[in-house]
mmCIF file with all atom_site columns, C-alpha atoms in Angstrom:
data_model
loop_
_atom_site.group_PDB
_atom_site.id
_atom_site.type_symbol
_atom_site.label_atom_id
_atom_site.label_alt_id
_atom_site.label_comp_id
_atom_site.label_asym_id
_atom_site.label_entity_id
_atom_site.label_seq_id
_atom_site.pdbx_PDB_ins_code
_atom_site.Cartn_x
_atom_site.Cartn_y
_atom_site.Cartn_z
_atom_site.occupancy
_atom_site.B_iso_or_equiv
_atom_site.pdbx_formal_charge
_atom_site.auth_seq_id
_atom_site.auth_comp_id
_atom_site.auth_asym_id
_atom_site.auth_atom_id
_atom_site.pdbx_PDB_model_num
ATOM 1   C CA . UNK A 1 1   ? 135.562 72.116 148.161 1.00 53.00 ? 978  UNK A CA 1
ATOM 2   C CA . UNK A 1 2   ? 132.189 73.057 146.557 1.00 54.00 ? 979  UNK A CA 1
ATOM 3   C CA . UNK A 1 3   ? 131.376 75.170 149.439 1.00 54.00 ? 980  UNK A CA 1
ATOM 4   C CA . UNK A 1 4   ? 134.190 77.837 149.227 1.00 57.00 ? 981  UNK A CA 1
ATOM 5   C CA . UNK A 1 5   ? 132.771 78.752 145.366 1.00 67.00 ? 982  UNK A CA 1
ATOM 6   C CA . UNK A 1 6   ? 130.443 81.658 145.903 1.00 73.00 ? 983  UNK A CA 1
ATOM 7   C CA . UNK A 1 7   ? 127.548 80.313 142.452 1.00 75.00 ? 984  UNK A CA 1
ATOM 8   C CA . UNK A 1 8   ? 127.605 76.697 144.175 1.00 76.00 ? 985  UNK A CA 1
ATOM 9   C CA . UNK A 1 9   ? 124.377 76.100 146.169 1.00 76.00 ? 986  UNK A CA 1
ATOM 10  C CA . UNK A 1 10  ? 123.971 72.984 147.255 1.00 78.00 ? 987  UNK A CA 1
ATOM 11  C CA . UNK A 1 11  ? 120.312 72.105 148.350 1.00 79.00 ? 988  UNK A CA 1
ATOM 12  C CA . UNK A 1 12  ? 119.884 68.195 150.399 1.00 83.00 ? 989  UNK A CA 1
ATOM 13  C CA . UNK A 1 13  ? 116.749 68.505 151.495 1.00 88.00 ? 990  UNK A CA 1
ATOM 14  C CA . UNK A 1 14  ? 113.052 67.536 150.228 1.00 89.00 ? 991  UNK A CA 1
ATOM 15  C CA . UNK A 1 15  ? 111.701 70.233 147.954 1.00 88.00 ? 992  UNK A CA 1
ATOM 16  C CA . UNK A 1 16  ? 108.532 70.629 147.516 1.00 91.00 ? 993  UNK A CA 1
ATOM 17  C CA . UNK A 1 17  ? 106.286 69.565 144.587 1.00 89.00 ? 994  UNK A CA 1
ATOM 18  C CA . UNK A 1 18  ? 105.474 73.618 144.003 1.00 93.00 ? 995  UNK A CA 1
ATOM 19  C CA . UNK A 1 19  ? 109.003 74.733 144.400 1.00 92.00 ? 996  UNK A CA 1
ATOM 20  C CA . UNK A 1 20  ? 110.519 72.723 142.180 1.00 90.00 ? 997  UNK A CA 1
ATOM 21  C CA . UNK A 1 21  ? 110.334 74.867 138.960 1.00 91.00 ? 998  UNK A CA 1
ATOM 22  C CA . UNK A 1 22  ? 111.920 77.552 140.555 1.00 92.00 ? 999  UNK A CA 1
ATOM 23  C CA . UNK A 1 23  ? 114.265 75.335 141.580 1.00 90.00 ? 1000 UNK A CA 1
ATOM 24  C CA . UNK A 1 24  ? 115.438 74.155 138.623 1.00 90.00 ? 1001 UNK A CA 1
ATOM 25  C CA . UNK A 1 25  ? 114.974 77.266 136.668 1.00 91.00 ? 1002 UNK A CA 1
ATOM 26  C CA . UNK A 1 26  ? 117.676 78.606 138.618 1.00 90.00 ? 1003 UNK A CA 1
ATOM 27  C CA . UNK A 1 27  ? 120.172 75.356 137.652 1.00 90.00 ? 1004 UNK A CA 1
ATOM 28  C CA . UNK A 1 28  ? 123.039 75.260 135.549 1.00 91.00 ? 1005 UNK A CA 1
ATOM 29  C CA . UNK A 1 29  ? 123.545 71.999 135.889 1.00 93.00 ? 1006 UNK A CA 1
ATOM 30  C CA . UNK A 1 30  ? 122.251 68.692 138.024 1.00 94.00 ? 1007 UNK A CA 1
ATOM 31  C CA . UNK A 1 31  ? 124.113 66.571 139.702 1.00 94.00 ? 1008 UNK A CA 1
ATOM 32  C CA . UNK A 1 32  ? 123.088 63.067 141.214 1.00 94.00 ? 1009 UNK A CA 1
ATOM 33  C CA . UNK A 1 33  ? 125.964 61.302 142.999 1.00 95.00 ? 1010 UNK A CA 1
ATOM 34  C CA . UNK A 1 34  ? 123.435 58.313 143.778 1.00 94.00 ? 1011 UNK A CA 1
ATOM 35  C CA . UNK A 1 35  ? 125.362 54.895 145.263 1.00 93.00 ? 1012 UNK A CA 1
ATOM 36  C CA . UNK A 1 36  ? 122.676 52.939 144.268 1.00 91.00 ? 1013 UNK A CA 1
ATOM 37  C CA . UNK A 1 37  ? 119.146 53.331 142.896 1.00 88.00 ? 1014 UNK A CA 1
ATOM 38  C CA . UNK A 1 38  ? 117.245 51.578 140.461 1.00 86.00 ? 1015 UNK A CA 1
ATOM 39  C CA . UNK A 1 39  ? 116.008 54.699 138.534 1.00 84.00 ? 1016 UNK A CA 1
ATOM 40  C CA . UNK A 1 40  ? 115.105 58.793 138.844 1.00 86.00 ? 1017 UNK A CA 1
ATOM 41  C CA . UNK A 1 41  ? 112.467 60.860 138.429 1.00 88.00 ? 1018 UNK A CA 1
ATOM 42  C CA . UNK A 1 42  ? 114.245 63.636 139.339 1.00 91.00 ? 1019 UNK A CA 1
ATOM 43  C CA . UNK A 1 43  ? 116.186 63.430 135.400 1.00 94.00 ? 1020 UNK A CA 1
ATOM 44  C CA . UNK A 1 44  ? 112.907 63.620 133.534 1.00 93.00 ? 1021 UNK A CA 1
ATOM 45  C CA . UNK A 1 45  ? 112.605 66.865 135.509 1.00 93.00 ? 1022 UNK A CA 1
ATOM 46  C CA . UNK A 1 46  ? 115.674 68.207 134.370 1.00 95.00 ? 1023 UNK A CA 1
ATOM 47  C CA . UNK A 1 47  ? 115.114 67.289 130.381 1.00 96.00 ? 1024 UNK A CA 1
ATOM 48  C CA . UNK A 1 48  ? 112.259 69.109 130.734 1.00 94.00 ? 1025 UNK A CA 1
ATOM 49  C CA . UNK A 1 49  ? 113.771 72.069 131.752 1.00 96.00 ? 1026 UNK A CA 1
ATOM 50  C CA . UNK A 1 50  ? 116.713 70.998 129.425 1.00 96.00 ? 1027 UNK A CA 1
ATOM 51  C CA . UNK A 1 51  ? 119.318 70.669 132.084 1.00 97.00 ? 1028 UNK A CA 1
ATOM 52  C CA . UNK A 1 52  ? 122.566 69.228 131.693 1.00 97.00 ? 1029 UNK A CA 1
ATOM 53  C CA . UNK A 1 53  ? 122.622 65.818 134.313 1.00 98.00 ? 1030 UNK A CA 1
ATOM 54  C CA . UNK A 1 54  ? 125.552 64.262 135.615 1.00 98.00 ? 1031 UNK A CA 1
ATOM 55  C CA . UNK A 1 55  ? 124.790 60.960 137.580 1.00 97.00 ? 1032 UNK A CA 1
ATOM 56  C CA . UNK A 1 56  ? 126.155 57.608 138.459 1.00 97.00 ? 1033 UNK A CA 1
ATOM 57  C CA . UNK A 1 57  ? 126.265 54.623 136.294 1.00 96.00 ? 1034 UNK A CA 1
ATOM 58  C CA . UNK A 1 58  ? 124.052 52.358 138.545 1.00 95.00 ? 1035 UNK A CA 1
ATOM 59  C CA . UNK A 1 59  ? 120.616 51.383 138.438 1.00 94.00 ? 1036 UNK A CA 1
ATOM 60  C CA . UNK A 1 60  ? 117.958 52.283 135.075 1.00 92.00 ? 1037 UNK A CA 1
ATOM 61  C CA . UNK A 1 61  ? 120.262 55.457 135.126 1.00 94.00 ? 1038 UNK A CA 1
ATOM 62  C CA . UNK A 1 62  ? 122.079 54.752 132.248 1.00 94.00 ? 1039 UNK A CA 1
ATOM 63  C CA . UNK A 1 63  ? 118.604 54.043 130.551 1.00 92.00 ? 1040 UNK A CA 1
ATOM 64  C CA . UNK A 1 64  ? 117.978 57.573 130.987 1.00 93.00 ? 1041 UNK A CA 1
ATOM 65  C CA . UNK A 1 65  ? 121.308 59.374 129.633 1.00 96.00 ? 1042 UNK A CA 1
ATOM 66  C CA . UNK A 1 66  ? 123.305 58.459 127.266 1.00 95.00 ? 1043 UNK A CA 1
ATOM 67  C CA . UNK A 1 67  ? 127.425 59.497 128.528 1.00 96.00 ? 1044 UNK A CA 1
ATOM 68  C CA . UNK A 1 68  ? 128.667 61.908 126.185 1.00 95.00 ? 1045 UNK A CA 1
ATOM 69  C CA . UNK A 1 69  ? 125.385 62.479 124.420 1.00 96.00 ? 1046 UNK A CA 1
ATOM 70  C CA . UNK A 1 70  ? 122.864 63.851 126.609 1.00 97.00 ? 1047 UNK A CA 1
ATOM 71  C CA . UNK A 1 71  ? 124.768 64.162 129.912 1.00 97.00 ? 1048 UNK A CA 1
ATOM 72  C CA . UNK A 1 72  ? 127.252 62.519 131.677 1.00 98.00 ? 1049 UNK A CA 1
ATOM 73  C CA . UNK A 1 73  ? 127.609 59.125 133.604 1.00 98.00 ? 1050 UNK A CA 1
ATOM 74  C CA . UNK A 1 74  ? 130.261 58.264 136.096 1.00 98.00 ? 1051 UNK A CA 1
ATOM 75  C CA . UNK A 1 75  ? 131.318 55.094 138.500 1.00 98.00 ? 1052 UNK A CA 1
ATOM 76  C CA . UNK A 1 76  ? 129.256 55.128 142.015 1.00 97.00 ? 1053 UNK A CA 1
ATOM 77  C CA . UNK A 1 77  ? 131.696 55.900 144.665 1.00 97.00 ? 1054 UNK A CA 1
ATOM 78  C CA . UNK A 1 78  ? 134.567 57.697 141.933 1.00 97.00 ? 1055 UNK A CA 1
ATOM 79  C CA . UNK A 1 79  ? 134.568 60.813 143.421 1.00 96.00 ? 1056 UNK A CA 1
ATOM 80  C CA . UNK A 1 80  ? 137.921 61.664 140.965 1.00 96.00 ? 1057 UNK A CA 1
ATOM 81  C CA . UNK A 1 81  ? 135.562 60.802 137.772 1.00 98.00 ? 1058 UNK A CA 1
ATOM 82  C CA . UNK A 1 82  ? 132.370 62.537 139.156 1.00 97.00 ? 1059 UNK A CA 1
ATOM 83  C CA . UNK A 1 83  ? 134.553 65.409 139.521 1.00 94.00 ? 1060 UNK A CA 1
ATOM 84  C CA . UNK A 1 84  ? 136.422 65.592 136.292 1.00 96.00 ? 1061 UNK A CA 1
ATOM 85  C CA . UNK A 1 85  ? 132.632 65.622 134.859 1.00 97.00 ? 1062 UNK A CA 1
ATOM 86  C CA . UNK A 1 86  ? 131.516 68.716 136.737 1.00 94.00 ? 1063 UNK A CA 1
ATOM 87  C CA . UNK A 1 87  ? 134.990 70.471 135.817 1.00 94.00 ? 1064 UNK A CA 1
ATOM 88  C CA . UNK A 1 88  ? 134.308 69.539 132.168 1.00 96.00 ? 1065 UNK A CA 1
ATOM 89  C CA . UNK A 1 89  ? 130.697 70.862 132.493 1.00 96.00 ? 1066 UNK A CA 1
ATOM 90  C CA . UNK A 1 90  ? 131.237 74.660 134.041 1.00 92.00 ? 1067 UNK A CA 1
ATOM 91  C CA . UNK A 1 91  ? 134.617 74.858 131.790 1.00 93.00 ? 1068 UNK A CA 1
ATOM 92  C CA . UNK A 1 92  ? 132.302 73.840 128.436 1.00 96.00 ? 1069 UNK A CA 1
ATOM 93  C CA . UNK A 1 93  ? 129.071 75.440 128.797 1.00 95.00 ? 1070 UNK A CA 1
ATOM 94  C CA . UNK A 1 94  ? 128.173 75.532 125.470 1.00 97.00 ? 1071 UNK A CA 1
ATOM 95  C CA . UNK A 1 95  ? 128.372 71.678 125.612 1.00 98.00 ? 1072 UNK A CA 1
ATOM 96  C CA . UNK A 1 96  ? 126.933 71.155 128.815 1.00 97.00 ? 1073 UNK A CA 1
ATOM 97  C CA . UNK A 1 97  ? 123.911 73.189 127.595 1.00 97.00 ? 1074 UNK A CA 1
ATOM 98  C CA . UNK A 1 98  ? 123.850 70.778 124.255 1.00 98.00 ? 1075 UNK A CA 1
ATOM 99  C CA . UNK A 1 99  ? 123.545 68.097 126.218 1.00 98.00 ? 1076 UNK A CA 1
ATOM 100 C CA . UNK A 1 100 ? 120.561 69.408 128.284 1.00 98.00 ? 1077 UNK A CA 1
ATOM 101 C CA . UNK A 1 101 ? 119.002 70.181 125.254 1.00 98.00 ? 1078 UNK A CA 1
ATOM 102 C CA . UNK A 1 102 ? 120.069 66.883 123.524 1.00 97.00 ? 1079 UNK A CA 1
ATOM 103 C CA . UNK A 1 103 ? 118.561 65.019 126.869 1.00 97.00 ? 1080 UNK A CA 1
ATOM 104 C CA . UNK A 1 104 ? 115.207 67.573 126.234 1.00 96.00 ? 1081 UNK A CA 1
ATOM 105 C CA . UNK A 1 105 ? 114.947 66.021 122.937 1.00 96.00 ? 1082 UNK A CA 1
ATOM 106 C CA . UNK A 1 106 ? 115.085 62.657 124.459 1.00 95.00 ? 1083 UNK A CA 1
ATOM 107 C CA . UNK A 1 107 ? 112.305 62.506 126.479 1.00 92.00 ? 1084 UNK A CA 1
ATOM 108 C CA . UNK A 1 108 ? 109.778 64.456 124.103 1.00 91.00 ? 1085 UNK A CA 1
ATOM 109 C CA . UNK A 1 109 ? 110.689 61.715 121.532 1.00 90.00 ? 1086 UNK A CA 1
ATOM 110 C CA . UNK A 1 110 ? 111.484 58.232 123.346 1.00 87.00 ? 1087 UNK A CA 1
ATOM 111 C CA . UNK A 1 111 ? 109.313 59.375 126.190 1.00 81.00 ? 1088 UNK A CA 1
ATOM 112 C CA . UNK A 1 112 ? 106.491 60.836 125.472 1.00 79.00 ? 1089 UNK A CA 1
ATOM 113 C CA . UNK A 1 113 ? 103.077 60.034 126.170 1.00 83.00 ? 1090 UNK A CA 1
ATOM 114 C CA . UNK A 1 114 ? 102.140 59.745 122.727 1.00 86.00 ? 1091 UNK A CA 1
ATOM 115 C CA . UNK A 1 115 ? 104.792 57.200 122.239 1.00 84.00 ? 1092 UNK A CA 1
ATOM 116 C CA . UNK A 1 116 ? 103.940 55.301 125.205 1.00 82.00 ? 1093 UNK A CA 1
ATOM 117 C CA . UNK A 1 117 ? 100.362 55.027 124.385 1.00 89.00 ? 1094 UNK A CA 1
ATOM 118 C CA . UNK A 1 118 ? 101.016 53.995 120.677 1.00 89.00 ? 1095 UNK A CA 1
ATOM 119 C CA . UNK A 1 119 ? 103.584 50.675 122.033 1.00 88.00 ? 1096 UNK A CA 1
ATOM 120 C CA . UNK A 1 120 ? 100.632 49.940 124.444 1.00 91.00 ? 1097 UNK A CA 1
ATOM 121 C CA . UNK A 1 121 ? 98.132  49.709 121.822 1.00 92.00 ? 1098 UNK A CA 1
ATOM 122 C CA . UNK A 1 122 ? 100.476 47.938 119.702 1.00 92.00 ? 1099 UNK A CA 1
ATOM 123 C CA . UNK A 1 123 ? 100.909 45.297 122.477 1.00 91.00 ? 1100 UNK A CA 1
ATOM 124 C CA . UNK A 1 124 ? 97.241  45.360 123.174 1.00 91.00 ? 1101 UNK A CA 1
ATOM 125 C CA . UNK A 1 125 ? 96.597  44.761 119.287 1.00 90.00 ? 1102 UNK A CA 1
ATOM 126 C CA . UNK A 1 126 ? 99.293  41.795 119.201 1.00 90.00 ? 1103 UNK A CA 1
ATOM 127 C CA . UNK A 1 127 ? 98.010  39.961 121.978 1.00 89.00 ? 1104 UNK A CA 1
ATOM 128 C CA . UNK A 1 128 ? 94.061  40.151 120.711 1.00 87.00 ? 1105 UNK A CA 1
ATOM 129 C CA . UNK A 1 129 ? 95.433  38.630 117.404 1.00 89.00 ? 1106 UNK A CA 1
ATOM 130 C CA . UNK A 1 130 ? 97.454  35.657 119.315 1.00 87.00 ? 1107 UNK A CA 1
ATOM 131 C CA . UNK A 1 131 ? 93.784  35.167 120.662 1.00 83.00 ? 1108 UNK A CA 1
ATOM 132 C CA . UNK A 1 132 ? 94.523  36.718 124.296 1.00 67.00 ? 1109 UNK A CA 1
ATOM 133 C CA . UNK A 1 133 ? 92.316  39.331 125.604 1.00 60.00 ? 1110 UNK A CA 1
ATOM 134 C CA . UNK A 1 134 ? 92.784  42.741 125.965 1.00 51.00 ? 1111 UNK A CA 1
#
């Protein structure tokens, strides 16, 4: 039980868009134990501040990390998996940590703006020379 270890806070509530640095400055590690979802803004949040993320495999989540990369990804539902990935994360926290930073990396490459805007030109300069209009 989570609650009976005295550096577990666990916050389920809406946090507000000015509290959330402090919020995650003070994080060792995020968990999201979604059922469902079809993506989360919460993780580019957390590669930002280079946290270590363990979430489900459901959804665009496994789009976002990459298990045993840049964070870890478990069944929806498997609370025995989800589990064995927090236990591996406090006893490793040298790897946990290389995996926030790993999952930092990740967005300032594959996600940057920069990027984003260069495939969008791209696209825009493709379909001008099939003869569509931009």
């Amino acid at each position: 039980n989570l609650d009976l270890l005295e550096d577990v806070k666990i916050i389920n509530q809406w946090i507000p868009d000015t509290e959330i640095g402090r919020y995650f400055q003070q994080c060792d590690l995020l968990v999201l134990p979604y059922t469902s979802a079809s993506q989360s803004g919460i993780i580019p949040i957390a590669a930002t501040f280079g946290l270590p993320v363990i979430a489900t495999r459901t959804g665009g989540l496994p789009e976002q990390i990459d298990h045993g990369l840049n964070g870890w990804l478990v069944p929806p539902n498997d609370v025995d998996a989800l589990s064995a990935a927090i236990e591996e994360a406090i006893t490793h926290p040298e790897e946990a940590q290389l995996r926030g930073k790993r999952l930092q990396k990740k967005y300032q490459t594959q996600f940057s703006w920069e990027k984003n805007a260069l495939l969008l030109i791209k696209s825009l300069e493709k379909a001008h020379q099939a003869g569509g209009h931009a």
